[in-house]
PDB file of C-alpha atoms in Angstrom:
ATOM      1  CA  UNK U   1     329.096 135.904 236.026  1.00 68.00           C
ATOM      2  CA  UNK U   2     328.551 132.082 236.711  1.00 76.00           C
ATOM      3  CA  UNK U   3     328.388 132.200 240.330  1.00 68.00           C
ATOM      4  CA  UNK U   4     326.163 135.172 239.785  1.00 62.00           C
ATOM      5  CA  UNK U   5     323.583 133.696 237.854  1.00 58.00           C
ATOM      6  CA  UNK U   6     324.452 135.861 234.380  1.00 62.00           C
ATOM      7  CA  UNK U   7     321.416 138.025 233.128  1.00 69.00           C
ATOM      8  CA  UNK U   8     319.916 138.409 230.125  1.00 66.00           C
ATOM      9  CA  UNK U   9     321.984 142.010 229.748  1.00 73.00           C
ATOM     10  CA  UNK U  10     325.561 140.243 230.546  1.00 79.00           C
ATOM     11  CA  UNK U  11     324.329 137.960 227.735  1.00 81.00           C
ATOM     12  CA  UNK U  12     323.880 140.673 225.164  1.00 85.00           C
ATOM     13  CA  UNK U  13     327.403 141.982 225.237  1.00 88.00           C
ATOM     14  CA  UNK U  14     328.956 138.200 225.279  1.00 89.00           C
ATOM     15  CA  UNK U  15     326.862 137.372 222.499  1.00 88.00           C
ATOM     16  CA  UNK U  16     328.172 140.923 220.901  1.00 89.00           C
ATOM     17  CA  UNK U  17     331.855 139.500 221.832  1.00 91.00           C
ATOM     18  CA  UNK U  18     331.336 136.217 220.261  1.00 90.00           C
ATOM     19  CA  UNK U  19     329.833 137.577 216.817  1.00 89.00           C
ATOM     20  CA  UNK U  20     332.987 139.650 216.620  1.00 90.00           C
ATOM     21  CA  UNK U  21     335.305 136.845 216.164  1.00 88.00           C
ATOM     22  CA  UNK U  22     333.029 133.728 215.718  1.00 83.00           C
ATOM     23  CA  UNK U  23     333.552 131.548 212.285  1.00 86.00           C
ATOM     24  CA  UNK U  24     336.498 130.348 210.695  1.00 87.00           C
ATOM     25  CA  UNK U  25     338.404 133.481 209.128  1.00 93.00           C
ATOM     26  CA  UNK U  26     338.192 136.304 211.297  1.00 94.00           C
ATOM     27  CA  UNK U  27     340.948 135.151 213.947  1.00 91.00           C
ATOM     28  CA  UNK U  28     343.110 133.741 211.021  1.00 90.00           C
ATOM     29  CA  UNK U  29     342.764 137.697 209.381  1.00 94.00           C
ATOM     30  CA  UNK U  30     343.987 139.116 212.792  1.00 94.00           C
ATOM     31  CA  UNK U  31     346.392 136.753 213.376  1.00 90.00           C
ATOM     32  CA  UNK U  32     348.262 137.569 209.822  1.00 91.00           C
ATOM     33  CA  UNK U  33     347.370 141.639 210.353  1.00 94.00           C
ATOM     34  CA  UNK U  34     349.301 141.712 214.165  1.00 90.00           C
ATOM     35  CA  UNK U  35     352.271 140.765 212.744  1.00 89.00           C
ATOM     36  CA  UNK U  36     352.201 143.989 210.153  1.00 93.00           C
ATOM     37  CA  UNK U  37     349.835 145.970 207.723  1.00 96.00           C
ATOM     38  CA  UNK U  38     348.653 143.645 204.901  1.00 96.00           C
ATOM     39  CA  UNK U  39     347.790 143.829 201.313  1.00 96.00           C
ATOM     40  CA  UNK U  40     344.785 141.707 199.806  1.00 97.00           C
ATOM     41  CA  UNK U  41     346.877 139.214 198.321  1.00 96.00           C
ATOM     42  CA  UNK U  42     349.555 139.054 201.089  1.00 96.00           C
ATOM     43  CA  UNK U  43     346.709 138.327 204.129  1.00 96.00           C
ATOM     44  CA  UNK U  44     345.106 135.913 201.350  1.00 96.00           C
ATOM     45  CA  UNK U  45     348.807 133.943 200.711  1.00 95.00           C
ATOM     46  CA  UNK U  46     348.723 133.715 204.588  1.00 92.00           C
ATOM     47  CA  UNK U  47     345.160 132.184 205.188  1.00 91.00           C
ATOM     48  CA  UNK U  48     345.158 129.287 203.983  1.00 88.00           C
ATOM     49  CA  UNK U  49     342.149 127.850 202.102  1.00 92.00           C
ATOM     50  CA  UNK U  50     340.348 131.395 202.412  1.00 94.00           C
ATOM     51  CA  UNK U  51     338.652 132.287 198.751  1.00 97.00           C
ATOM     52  CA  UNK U  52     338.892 136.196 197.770  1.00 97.00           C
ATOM     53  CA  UNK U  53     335.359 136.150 198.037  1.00 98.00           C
ATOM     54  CA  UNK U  54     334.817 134.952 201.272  1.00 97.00           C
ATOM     55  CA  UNK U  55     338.202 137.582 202.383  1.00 97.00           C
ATOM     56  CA  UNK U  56     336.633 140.545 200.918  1.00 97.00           C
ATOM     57  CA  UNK U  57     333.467 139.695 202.615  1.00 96.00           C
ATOM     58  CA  UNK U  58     334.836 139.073 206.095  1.00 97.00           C
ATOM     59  CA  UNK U  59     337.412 141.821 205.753  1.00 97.00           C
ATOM     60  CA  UNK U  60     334.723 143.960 205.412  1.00 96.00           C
ATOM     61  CA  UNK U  61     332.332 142.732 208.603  1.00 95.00           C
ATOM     62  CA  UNK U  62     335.824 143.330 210.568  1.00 96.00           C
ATOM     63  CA  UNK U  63     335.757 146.907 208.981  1.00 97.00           C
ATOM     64  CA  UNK U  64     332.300 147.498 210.245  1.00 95.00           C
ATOM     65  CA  UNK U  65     333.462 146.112 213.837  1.00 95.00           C
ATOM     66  CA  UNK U  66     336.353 148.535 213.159  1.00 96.00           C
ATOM     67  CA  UNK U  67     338.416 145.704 214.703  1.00 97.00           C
ATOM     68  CA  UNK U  68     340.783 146.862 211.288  1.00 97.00           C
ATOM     69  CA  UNK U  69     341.087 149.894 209.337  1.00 98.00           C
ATOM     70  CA  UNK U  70     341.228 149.738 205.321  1.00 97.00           C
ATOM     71  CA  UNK U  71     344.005 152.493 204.257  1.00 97.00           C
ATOM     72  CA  UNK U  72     344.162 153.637 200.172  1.00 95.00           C
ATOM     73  CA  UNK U  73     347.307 155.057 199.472  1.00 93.00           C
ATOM     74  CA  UNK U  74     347.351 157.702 196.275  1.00 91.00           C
ATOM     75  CA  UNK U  75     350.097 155.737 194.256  1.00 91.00           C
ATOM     76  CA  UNK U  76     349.922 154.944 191.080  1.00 90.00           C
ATOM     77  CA  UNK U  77     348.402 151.950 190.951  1.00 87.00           C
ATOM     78  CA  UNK U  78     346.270 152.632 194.135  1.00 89.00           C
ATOM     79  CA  UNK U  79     347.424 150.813 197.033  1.00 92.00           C
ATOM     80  CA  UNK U  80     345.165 149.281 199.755  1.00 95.00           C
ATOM     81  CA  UNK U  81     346.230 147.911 203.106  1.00 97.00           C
ATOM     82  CA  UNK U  82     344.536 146.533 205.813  1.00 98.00           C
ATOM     83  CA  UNK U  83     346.235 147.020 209.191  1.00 97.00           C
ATOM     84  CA  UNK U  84     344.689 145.766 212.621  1.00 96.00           C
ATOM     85  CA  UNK U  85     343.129 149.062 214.886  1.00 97.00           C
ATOM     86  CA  UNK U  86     343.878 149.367 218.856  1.00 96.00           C
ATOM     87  CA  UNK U  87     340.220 147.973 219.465  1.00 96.00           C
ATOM     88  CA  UNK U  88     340.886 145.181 217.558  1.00 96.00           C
ATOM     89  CA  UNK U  89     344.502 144.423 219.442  1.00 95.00           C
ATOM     90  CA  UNK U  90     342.052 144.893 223.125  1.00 95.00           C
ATOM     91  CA  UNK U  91     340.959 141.574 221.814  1.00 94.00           C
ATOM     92  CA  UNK U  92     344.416 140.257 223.241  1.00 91.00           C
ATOM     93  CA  UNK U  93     342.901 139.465 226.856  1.00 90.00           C
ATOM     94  CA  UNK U  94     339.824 137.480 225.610  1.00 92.00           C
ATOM     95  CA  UNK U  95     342.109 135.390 223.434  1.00 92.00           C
ATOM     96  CA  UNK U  96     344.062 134.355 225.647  1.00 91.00           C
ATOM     97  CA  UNK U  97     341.342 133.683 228.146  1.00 92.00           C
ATOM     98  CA  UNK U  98     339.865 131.325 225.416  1.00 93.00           C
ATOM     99  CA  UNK U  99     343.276 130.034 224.192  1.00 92.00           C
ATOM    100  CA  UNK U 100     343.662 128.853 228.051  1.00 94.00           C
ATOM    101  CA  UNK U 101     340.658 127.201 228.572  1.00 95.00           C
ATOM    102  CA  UNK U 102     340.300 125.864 224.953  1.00 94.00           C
ATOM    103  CA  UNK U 103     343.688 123.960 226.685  1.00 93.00           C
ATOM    104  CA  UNK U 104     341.830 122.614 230.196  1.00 95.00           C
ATOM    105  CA  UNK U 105     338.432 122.169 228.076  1.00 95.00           C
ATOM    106  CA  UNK U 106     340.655 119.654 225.632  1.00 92.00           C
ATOM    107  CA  UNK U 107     342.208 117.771 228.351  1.00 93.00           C
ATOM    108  CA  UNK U 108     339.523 117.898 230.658  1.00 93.00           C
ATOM    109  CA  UNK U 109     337.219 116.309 227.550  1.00 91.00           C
ATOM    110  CA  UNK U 110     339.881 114.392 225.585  1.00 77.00           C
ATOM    111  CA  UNK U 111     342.918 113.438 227.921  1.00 75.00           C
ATOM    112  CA  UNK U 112     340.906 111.262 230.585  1.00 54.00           C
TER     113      UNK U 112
ATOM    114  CA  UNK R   1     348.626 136.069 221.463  1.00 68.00           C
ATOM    115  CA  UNK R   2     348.038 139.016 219.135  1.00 76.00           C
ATOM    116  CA  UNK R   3     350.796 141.142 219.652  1.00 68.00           C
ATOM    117  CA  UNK R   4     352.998 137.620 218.544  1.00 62.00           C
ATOM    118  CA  UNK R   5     350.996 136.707 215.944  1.00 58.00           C
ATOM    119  CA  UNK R   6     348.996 133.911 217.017  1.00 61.00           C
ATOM    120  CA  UNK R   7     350.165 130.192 215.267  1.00 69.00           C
ATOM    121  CA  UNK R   8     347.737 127.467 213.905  1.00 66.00           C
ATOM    122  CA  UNK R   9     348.202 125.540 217.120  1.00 73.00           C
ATOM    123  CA  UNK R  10     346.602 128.651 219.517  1.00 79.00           C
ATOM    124  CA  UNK R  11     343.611 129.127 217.062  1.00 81.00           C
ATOM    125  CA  UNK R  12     342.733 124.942 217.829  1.00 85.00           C
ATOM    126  CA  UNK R  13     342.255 125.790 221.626  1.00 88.00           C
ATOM    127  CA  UNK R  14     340.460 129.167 220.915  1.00 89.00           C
ATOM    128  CA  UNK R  15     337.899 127.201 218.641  1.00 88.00           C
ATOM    129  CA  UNK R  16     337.825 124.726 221.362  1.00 89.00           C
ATOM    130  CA  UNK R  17     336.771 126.957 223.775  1.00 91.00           C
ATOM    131  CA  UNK R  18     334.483 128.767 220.972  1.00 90.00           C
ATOM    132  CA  UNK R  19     332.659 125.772 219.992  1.00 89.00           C
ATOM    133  CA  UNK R  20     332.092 125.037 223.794  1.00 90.00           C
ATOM    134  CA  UNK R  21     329.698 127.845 224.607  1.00 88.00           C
ATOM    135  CA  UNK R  22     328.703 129.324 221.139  1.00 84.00           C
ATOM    136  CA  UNK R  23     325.042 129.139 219.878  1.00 86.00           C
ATOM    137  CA  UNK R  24     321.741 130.575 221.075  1.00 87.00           C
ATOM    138  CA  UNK R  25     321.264 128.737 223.782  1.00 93.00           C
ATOM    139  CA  UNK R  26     323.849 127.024 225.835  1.00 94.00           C
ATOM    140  CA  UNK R  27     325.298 129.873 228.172  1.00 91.00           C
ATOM    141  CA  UNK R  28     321.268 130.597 228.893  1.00 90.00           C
ATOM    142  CA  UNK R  29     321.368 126.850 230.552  1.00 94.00           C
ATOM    143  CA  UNK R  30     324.832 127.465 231.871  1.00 94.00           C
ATOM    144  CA  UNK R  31     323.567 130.550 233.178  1.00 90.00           C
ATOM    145  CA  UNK R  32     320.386 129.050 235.267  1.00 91.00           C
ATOM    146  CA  UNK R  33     321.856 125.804 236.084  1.00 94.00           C
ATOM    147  CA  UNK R  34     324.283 128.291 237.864  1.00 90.00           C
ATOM    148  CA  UNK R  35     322.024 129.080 240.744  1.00 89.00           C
ATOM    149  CA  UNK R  36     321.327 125.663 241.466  1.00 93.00           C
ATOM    150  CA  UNK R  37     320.528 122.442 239.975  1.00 96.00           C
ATOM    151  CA  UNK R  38     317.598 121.953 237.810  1.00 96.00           C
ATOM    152  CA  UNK R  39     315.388 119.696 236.424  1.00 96.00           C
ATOM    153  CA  UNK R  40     314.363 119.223 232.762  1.00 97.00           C
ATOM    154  CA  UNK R  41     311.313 121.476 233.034  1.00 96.00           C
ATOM    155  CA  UNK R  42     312.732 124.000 235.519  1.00 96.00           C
ATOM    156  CA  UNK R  43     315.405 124.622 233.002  1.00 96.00           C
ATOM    157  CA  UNK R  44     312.718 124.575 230.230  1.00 96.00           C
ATOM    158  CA  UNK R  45     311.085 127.411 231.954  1.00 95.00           C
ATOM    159  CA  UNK R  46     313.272 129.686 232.300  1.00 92.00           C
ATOM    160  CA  UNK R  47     315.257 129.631 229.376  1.00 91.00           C
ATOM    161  CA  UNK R  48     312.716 131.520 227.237  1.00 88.00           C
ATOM    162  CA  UNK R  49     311.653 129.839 223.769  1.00 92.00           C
ATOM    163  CA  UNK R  50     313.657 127.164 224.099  1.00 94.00           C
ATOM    164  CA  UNK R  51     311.929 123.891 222.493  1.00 97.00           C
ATOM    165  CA  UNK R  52     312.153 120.619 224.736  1.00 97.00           C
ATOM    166  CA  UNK R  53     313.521 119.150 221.435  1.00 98.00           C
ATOM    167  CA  UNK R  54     316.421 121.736 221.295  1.00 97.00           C
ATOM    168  CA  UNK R  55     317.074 121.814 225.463  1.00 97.00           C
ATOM    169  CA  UNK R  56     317.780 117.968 224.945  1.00 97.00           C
ATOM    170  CA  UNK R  57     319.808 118.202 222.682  1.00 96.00           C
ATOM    171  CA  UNK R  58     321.800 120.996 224.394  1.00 97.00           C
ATOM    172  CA  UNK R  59     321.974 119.572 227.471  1.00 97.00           C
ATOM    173  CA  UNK R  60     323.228 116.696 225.404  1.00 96.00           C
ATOM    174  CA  UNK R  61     326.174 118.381 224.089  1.00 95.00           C
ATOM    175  CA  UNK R  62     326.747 120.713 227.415  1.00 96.00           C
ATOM    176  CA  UNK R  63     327.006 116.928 229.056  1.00 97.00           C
ATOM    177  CA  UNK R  64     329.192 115.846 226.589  1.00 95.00           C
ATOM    178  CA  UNK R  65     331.791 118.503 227.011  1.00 95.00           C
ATOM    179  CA  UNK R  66     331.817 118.123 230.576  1.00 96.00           C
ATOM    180  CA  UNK R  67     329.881 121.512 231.397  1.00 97.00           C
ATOM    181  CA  UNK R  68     326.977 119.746 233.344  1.00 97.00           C
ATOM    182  CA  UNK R  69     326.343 116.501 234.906  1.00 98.00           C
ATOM    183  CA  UNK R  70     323.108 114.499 234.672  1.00 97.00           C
ATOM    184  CA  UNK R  71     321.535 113.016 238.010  1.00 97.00           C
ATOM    185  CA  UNK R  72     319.004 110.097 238.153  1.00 95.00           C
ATOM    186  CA  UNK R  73     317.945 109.596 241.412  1.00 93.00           C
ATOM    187  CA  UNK R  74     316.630 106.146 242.691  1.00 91.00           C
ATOM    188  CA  UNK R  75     312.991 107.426 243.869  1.00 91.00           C
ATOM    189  CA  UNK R  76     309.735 106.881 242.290  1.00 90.00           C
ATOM    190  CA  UNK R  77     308.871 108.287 239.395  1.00 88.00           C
ATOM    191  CA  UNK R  78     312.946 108.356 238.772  1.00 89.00           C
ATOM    192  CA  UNK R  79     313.848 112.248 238.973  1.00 92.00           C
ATOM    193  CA  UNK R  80     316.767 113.474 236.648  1.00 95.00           C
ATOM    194  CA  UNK R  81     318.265 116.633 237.697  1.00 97.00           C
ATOM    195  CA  UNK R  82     320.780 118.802 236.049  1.00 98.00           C
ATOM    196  CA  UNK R  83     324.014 120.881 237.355  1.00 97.00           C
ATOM    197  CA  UNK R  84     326.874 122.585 236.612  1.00 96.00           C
ATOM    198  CA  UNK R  85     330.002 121.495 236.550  1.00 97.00           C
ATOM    199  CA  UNK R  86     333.285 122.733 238.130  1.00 96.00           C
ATOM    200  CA  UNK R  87     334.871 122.721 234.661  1.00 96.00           C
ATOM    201  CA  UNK R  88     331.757 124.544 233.964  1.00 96.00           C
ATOM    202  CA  UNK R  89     332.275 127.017 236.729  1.00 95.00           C
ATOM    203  CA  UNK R  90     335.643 127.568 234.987  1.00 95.00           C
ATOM    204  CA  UNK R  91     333.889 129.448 231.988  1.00 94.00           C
ATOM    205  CA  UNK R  92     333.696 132.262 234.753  1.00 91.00           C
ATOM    206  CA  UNK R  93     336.865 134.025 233.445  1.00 90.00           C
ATOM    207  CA  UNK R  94     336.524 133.763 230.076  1.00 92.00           C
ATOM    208  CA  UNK R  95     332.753 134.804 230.167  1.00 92.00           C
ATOM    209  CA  UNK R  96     334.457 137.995 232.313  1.00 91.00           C
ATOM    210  CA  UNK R  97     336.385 138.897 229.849  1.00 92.00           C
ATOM    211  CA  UNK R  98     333.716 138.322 226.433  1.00 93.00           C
ATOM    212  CA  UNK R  99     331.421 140.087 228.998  1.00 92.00           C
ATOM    213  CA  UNK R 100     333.670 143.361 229.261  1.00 94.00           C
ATOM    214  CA  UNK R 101     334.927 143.063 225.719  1.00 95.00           C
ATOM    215  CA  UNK R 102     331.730 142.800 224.457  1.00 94.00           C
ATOM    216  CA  UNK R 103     330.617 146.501 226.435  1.00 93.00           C
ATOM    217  CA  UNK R 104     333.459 148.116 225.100  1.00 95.00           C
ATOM    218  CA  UNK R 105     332.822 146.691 221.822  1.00 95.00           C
ATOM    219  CA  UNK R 106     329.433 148.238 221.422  1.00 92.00           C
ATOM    220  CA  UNK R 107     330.791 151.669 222.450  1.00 93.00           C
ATOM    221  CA  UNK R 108     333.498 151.736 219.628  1.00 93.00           C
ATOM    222  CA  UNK R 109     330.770 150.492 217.067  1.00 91.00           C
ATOM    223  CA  UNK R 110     327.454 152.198 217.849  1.00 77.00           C
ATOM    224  CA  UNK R 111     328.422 154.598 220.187  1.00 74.00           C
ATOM    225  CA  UNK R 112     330.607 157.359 218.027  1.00 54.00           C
TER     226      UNK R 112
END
């Protein structure tokens, strides 16, 4: 990439990878869905600070990016769970590529 | 990461990392400083619509978080050249891995 000079192309699908999981929620929502399937109020309980507006909203942009799947069940009341998809779980590698250099980048920066 | 359920402490290096390259423009100066080093108005010119106001202050930030280094060399007129860094050049993974993430993402999404 880097020691290839990246092109514009490369740059289209990073910039595709960042958008998916870019902001402040959208790891948090993943986070609390790989554990189990979640209910509105259970993954809202378990982000801290998150208002149900702002959940329903970004719950729905990582419906889009099918990164989770929204599941009604025919009870009575209806029941709606979120629960994270396999394409959202290949996100695994490019966390922990990030997780590890987020750890250089802060000593590298901070710890001199 | 996900199949644990990532903890509070994990997401602070993966925003790290995040913060480190997101935005419009700062892989695109990562990305030509990565051929060779540059000056101001090299870099200028081939990071497309770029303001000089808005290169400054990236290179600014990119300087700041130890990405590039800033030359001055003693000639006359002074000339002040750019380059990457090898904590820089140690995006390369993590930029592999958005890179492929990102093409499989846009499959799954548009591609059904």
């Amino acid at each position: 990439m880097l020691s290839k000079g990246g092109c514009p192309k490369t740059m289209l699908s990073i910039k595709d990878a960042l958008e998916a999981v870019e902001g402040r929620w959208k790891l948090l929502i993943l986070f609390a869905l790989s554990e189990s399937p979640k209910r509105f109020k259970q993954i809202a309980r378990e982000v801290p600070g998150i208002t149900d507006k702002t959940l329903s909203k970004e719950l729905k942009s990582l419906e889009a990016n099918k990164l989770i799947r929204r599941e009604v069940y025919d009870t009575f009341p209806p029941a709606v769970e979120y629960s994270i998809t396999p394409h959202g779980l290949s996100l695994e590698k490019v966390l922990d590529e990030l997780h590890f250099w987020g750890l250089t980048h802060r000593k590298e920066v901070i710890g001199e």
